[in-house]
Amino acid sequence: MTGDAKDDKAQAWRKESNRFHEALVEQRGEGWHAFWGSQESQQARYEVFFRHLPLDGAAVLDVGCGFGDFLAYARQRGACFSRYLGVDLDEQILAGAQKRHPDGEFRVLDVLAEEPPFVPEFIVASGIMAVPFDGYEEYVLRVLRRFYELCGTGFALNFLSACAKTKDEKSRYVEPSWLLQQFQGQIDWRCTLVHDYRPNDFTLVHLRQ
């Protein structure tokens, strides 16, 4: 695929993502409830990041940061980052994050098409893989390869699980074994697939060390 074709794909995915998330905010209002069924379910996903990555004291890039809820959770947990940057594709959502966390660092940035301002030790992403993109399989591999390329030490991101007994009609659910095969077969064998915290969700964790 040429560079122009890749850019076209990234632009299309960006538009789809903004439409998907803006519709949720319009329907449910700003805050965690825009994207999550409960605050407990959101925080269970965040806790997996801390359980499997040594985030405290590290430089962290939060991709798809939404309203800055991961930063709030980290602070509540007592974690301190050497640098934190929350990035998202939607200006209105980021404005909400900055309003809630005026001392936090947030910016509009598409990691598939742009470079972050520093090399993050760790990348975390919660919820960005639920959007039912056209060309979803290609999107997954682009994201995984990009996170692998950008991170200094590791990354973690979660997916809605195809093993869930109940599913909504809006989101994309992923077969865990398929994802594991894609990552280990095409990117790196070193990974952990965590599916022990919620029946409808799992997290892929990669550490270089």
Short mmCIF file of C-alpha atoms in Angstrom, two decimals:
data_model
loop_
_atom_site.label_atom_id
_atom_site.label_comp_id
_atom_site.label_asym_id
_atom_site.label_seq_id
_atom_site.Cartn_x
_atom_site.Cartn_y
_atom_site.Cartn_z
CA MET A 1 0.00 0.00 0.00
CA THR A 2 1.39 3.42 -0.96
CA GLY A 3 1.84 6.26 1.51
CA ASP A 4 -1.07 8.17 -0.03
CA ALA A 5 -3.35 5.15 0.28
CA LYS A 6 -2.35 4.74 3.93
CA ASP A 7 -3.10 8.40 4.57
CA ASP A 8 -6.51 8.01 2.92
CA LYS A 9 -7.28 5.05 5.16
CA ALA A 10 -6.20 6.94 8.28
CA GLN A 11 -8.37 9.91 7.29
CA ALA A 12 -11.39 7.66 6.75
CA TRP A 13 -10.89 5.90 10.09
CA ARG A 14 -10.50 9.25 11.81
CA LYS A 15 -13.84 10.46 10.43
CA GLU A 16 -15.57 7.21 11.38
CA SER A 17 -14.14 7.39 14.91
CA ASN A 18 -15.29 10.97 15.39
CA ARG A 19 -18.79 10.18 14.15
CA PHE A 20 -19.01 7.13 16.43
CA HIS A 21 -17.85 8.91 19.59
CA GLU A 22 -19.62 12.21 18.97
CA ALA A 23 -22.89 10.31 18.59
CA LEU A 24 -22.33 8.65 21.97
CA VAL A 25 -21.56 11.97 23.66
CA GLU A 26 -24.65 13.54 22.10
CA GLN A 27 -26.79 10.64 23.28
CA ARG A 28 -25.33 10.16 26.78
CA GLY A 29 -23.57 13.41 27.67
CA GLU A 30 -19.95 14.12 28.59
CA GLY A 31 -18.01 11.99 31.05
CA TRP A 32 -17.25 8.30 31.55
CA HIS A 33 -20.88 7.34 30.89
CA ALA A 34 -20.51 8.44 27.25
CA PHE A 35 -18.36 5.41 26.42
CA TRP A 36 -18.72 2.91 29.26
CA GLY A 37 -21.54 0.89 30.82
CA SER A 38 -20.27 1.68 34.31
CA GLN A 39 -17.37 3.42 35.96
CA GLU A 40 -16.42 0.10 37.57
CA SER A 41 -16.05 -1.56 34.16
CA GLN A 42 -13.94 1.33 32.92
CA GLN A 43 -11.67 1.20 35.96
CA ALA A 44 -11.31 -2.60 35.75
CA ARG A 45 -9.77 -2.09 32.31
CA TYR A 46 -7.42 0.59 33.64
CA GLU A 47 -6.32 -1.67 36.48
CA VAL A 48 -5.16 -4.28 33.95
CA PHE A 49 -2.77 -1.67 32.53
CA PHE A 50 -1.24 -1.08 35.95
CA ARG A 51 -1.15 -4.78 36.77
CA HIS A 52 0.87 -5.67 33.67
CA LEU A 53 2.91 -2.52 32.91
CA PRO A 54 5.27 -0.64 35.28
CA LEU A 55 3.62 2.69 34.56
CA ASP A 56 4.49 4.55 37.74
CA GLY A 57 7.29 7.02 37.00
CA ALA A 58 7.17 6.35 33.26
CA ALA A 59 6.43 8.50 30.20
CA VAL A 60 2.95 7.47 29.07
CA LEU A 61 1.00 8.13 25.89
CA ASP A 62 -2.75 7.62 26.39
CA VAL A 63 -4.27 7.04 22.93
CA GLY A 64 -7.98 7.73 22.71
CA CYS A 65 -7.91 9.47 26.08
CA GLY A 66 -11.49 10.72 25.84
CA PHE A 67 -12.31 12.94 28.79
CA GLY A 68 -9.09 12.13 30.64
CA ASP A 69 -10.53 9.39 32.83
CA PHE A 70 -7.34 7.29 32.81
CA LEU A 71 -5.33 10.24 34.14
CA ALA A 72 -7.92 10.74 36.89
CA TYR A 73 -7.78 7.05 37.79
CA ALA A 74 -3.97 7.05 37.86
CA ARG A 75 -3.93 10.01 40.22
CA GLN A 76 -6.56 8.43 42.43
CA ARG A 77 -4.37 5.33 42.53
CA GLY A 78 -1.36 7.45 43.55
CA ALA A 79 0.61 6.92 40.34
CA CYS A 80 2.98 9.62 39.12
CA PHE A 81 4.17 9.75 35.50
CA SER A 82 7.40 11.37 34.33
CA ARG A 83 5.27 12.66 31.47
CA TYR A 84 1.68 12.06 30.44
CA LEU A 85 0.08 13.00 27.15
CA GLY A 86 -3.51 12.20 26.32
CA VAL A 87 -4.31 12.23 22.61
CA ASP A 88 -7.61 11.89 20.80
CA LEU A 89 -9.06 12.59 17.38
CA ASP A 90 -11.96 14.79 18.48
CA GLU A 91 -11.42 18.44 19.44
CA GLN A 92 -14.66 18.74 21.41
CA ILE A 93 -13.94 15.68 23.52
CA LEU A 94 -10.39 16.90 24.20
CA ALA A 95 -11.75 20.29 25.23
CA GLY A 96 -13.82 18.42 27.81
CA ALA A 97 -10.72 16.57 29.01
CA GLN A 98 -8.74 19.80 29.38
CA LYS A 99 -11.60 21.43 31.28
CA ARG A 100 -11.71 18.51 33.73
CA HIS A 101 -7.92 18.34 34.08
CA PRO A 102 -6.53 21.83 33.47
CA ASP A 103 -3.02 20.77 34.50
CA GLY A 104 -3.03 17.72 32.20
CA GLU A 105 -1.42 17.63 28.76
CA PHE A 106 -3.85 16.83 25.95
CA ARG A 107 -3.78 17.33 22.21
CA VAL A 108 -5.46 16.30 18.97
CA LEU A 109 -3.14 13.74 17.38
CA ASP A 110 -3.67 10.77 15.09
CA VAL A 111 -0.92 8.29 15.92
CA LEU A 112 -1.48 6.46 12.63
CA ALA A 113 -0.53 9.57 10.68
CA GLU A 114 1.41 11.85 13.05
CA GLU A 115 4.36 11.70 15.45
CA PRO A 116 3.92 12.30 19.19
CA PRO A 117 6.17 14.98 20.71
CA PHE A 118 8.21 12.46 22.73
CA VAL A 119 9.05 8.77 22.73
CA PRO A 120 6.68 7.15 25.22
CA GLU A 121 7.96 4.34 27.38
CA PHE A 122 4.43 2.96 27.41
CA ILE A 123 1.30 3.38 25.33
CA VAL A 124 -2.13 2.60 26.74
CA ALA A 125 -5.41 2.63 24.85
CA SER A 126 -8.83 1.80 26.23
CA GLY A 127 -11.89 1.65 24.02
CA ILE A 128 -10.42 2.66 20.67
CA MET A 129 -10.86 -0.82 19.17
CA ALA A 130 -14.64 -0.95 19.68
CA VAL A 131 -15.42 1.22 16.64
CA PRO A 132 -16.73 -1.00 13.78
CA PHE A 133 -14.45 0.46 11.11
CA ASP A 134 -14.62 -0.43 7.45
CA GLY A 135 -11.51 -2.55 6.89
CA TYR A 136 -11.38 -3.42 10.58
CA GLU A 137 -8.77 -6.19 10.26
CA GLU A 138 -6.39 -3.81 8.48
CA TYR A 139 -7.06 -1.17 11.11
CA VAL A 140 -6.13 -3.60 13.90
CA LEU A 141 -2.79 -4.45 12.30
CA ARG A 142 -2.02 -0.79 11.58
CA VAL A 143 -2.64 0.11 15.23
CA LEU A 144 -0.63 -2.81 16.59
CA ARG A 145 2.32 -2.11 14.31
CA ARG A 146 2.23 1.59 15.11
CA PHE A 147 2.14 1.05 18.87
CA TYR A 148 5.00 -1.45 18.51
CA GLU A 149 6.99 1.11 16.51
CA LEU A 150 6.33 4.05 18.83
CA CYS A 151 6.70 2.57 22.30
CA GLY A 152 10.02 2.42 24.07
CA THR A 153 9.18 -0.46 26.39
CA GLY A 154 5.65 -1.71 25.90
CA PHE A 155 1.96 -1.09 25.37
CA ALA A 156 -1.47 -2.39 26.30
CA LEU A 157 -4.84 -1.98 24.63
CA ASN A 158 -8.19 -3.62 25.14
CA PHE A 159 -10.84 -5.13 22.89
CA LEU A 160 -14.43 -6.20 23.29
CA SER A 161 -14.43 -9.99 23.31
CA ALA A 162 -16.33 -12.15 20.85
CA CYS A 163 -16.66 -14.61 23.75
CA ALA A 164 -19.17 -12.27 25.42
CA LYS A 165 -22.60 -13.84 25.91
CA THR A 166 -24.36 -10.56 25.20
CA LYS A 167 -23.27 -7.92 22.69
CA ASP A 168 -24.53 -4.47 21.77
CA GLU A 169 -25.42 -3.66 18.18
CA LYS A 170 -22.99 -0.75 17.79
CA SER A 171 -19.54 -2.03 18.73
CA ARG A 172 -16.99 -4.36 17.18
CA TYR A 173 -16.20 -7.59 19.06
CA VAL A 174 -12.96 -9.47 18.42
CA GLU A 175 -12.05 -13.14 18.65
CA PRO A 176 -9.12 -13.33 21.14
CA SER A 177 -7.40 -16.22 19.38
CA TRP A 178 -7.49 -14.34 16.07
CA LEU A 179 -5.85 -11.29 17.61
CA LEU A 180 -3.17 -13.38 19.27
CA GLN A 181 -2.42 -15.10 15.96
CA GLN A 182 -2.15 -11.75 14.16
CA PHE A 183 0.19 -10.19 16.70
CA GLN A 184 2.46 -13.18 17.24
CA GLY A 185 2.48 -14.16 13.58
CA GLN A 186 3.13 -10.73 12.11
CA ILE A 187 4.65 -8.50 14.80
CA ASP A 188 6.22 -10.14 17.88
CA TRP A 189 5.78 -13.38 19.81
CA ARG A 190 6.24 -11.56 23.14
CA CYS A 191 2.79 -10.72 24.47
CA THR A 192 0.22 -11.53 27.11
CA LEU A 193 -3.48 -11.84 26.43
CA VAL A 194 -5.45 -11.02 29.59
CA HIS A 195 -9.04 -12.26 29.69
CA ASP A 196 -9.59 -12.67 33.44
CA TYR A 197 -11.16 -9.39 34.54
CA ARG A 198 -14.44 -9.11 32.58
CA PRO A 199 -16.34 -11.66 30.47
CA ASN A 200 -16.83 -9.25 27.58
CA ASP A 201 -13.36 -7.70 27.39
CA PHE A 202 -9.70 -8.65 26.99
CA THR A 203 -6.37 -6.83 26.84
CA LEU A 204 -3.29 -7.42 24.73
CA VAL A 205 -0.06 -6.52 26.55
CA HIS A 206 3.37 -6.32 24.94
CA LEU A 207 6.64 -5.81 26.83
CA ARG A 208 9.99 -5.76 25.08
CA GLN A 209 11.89 -6.80 28.21
#
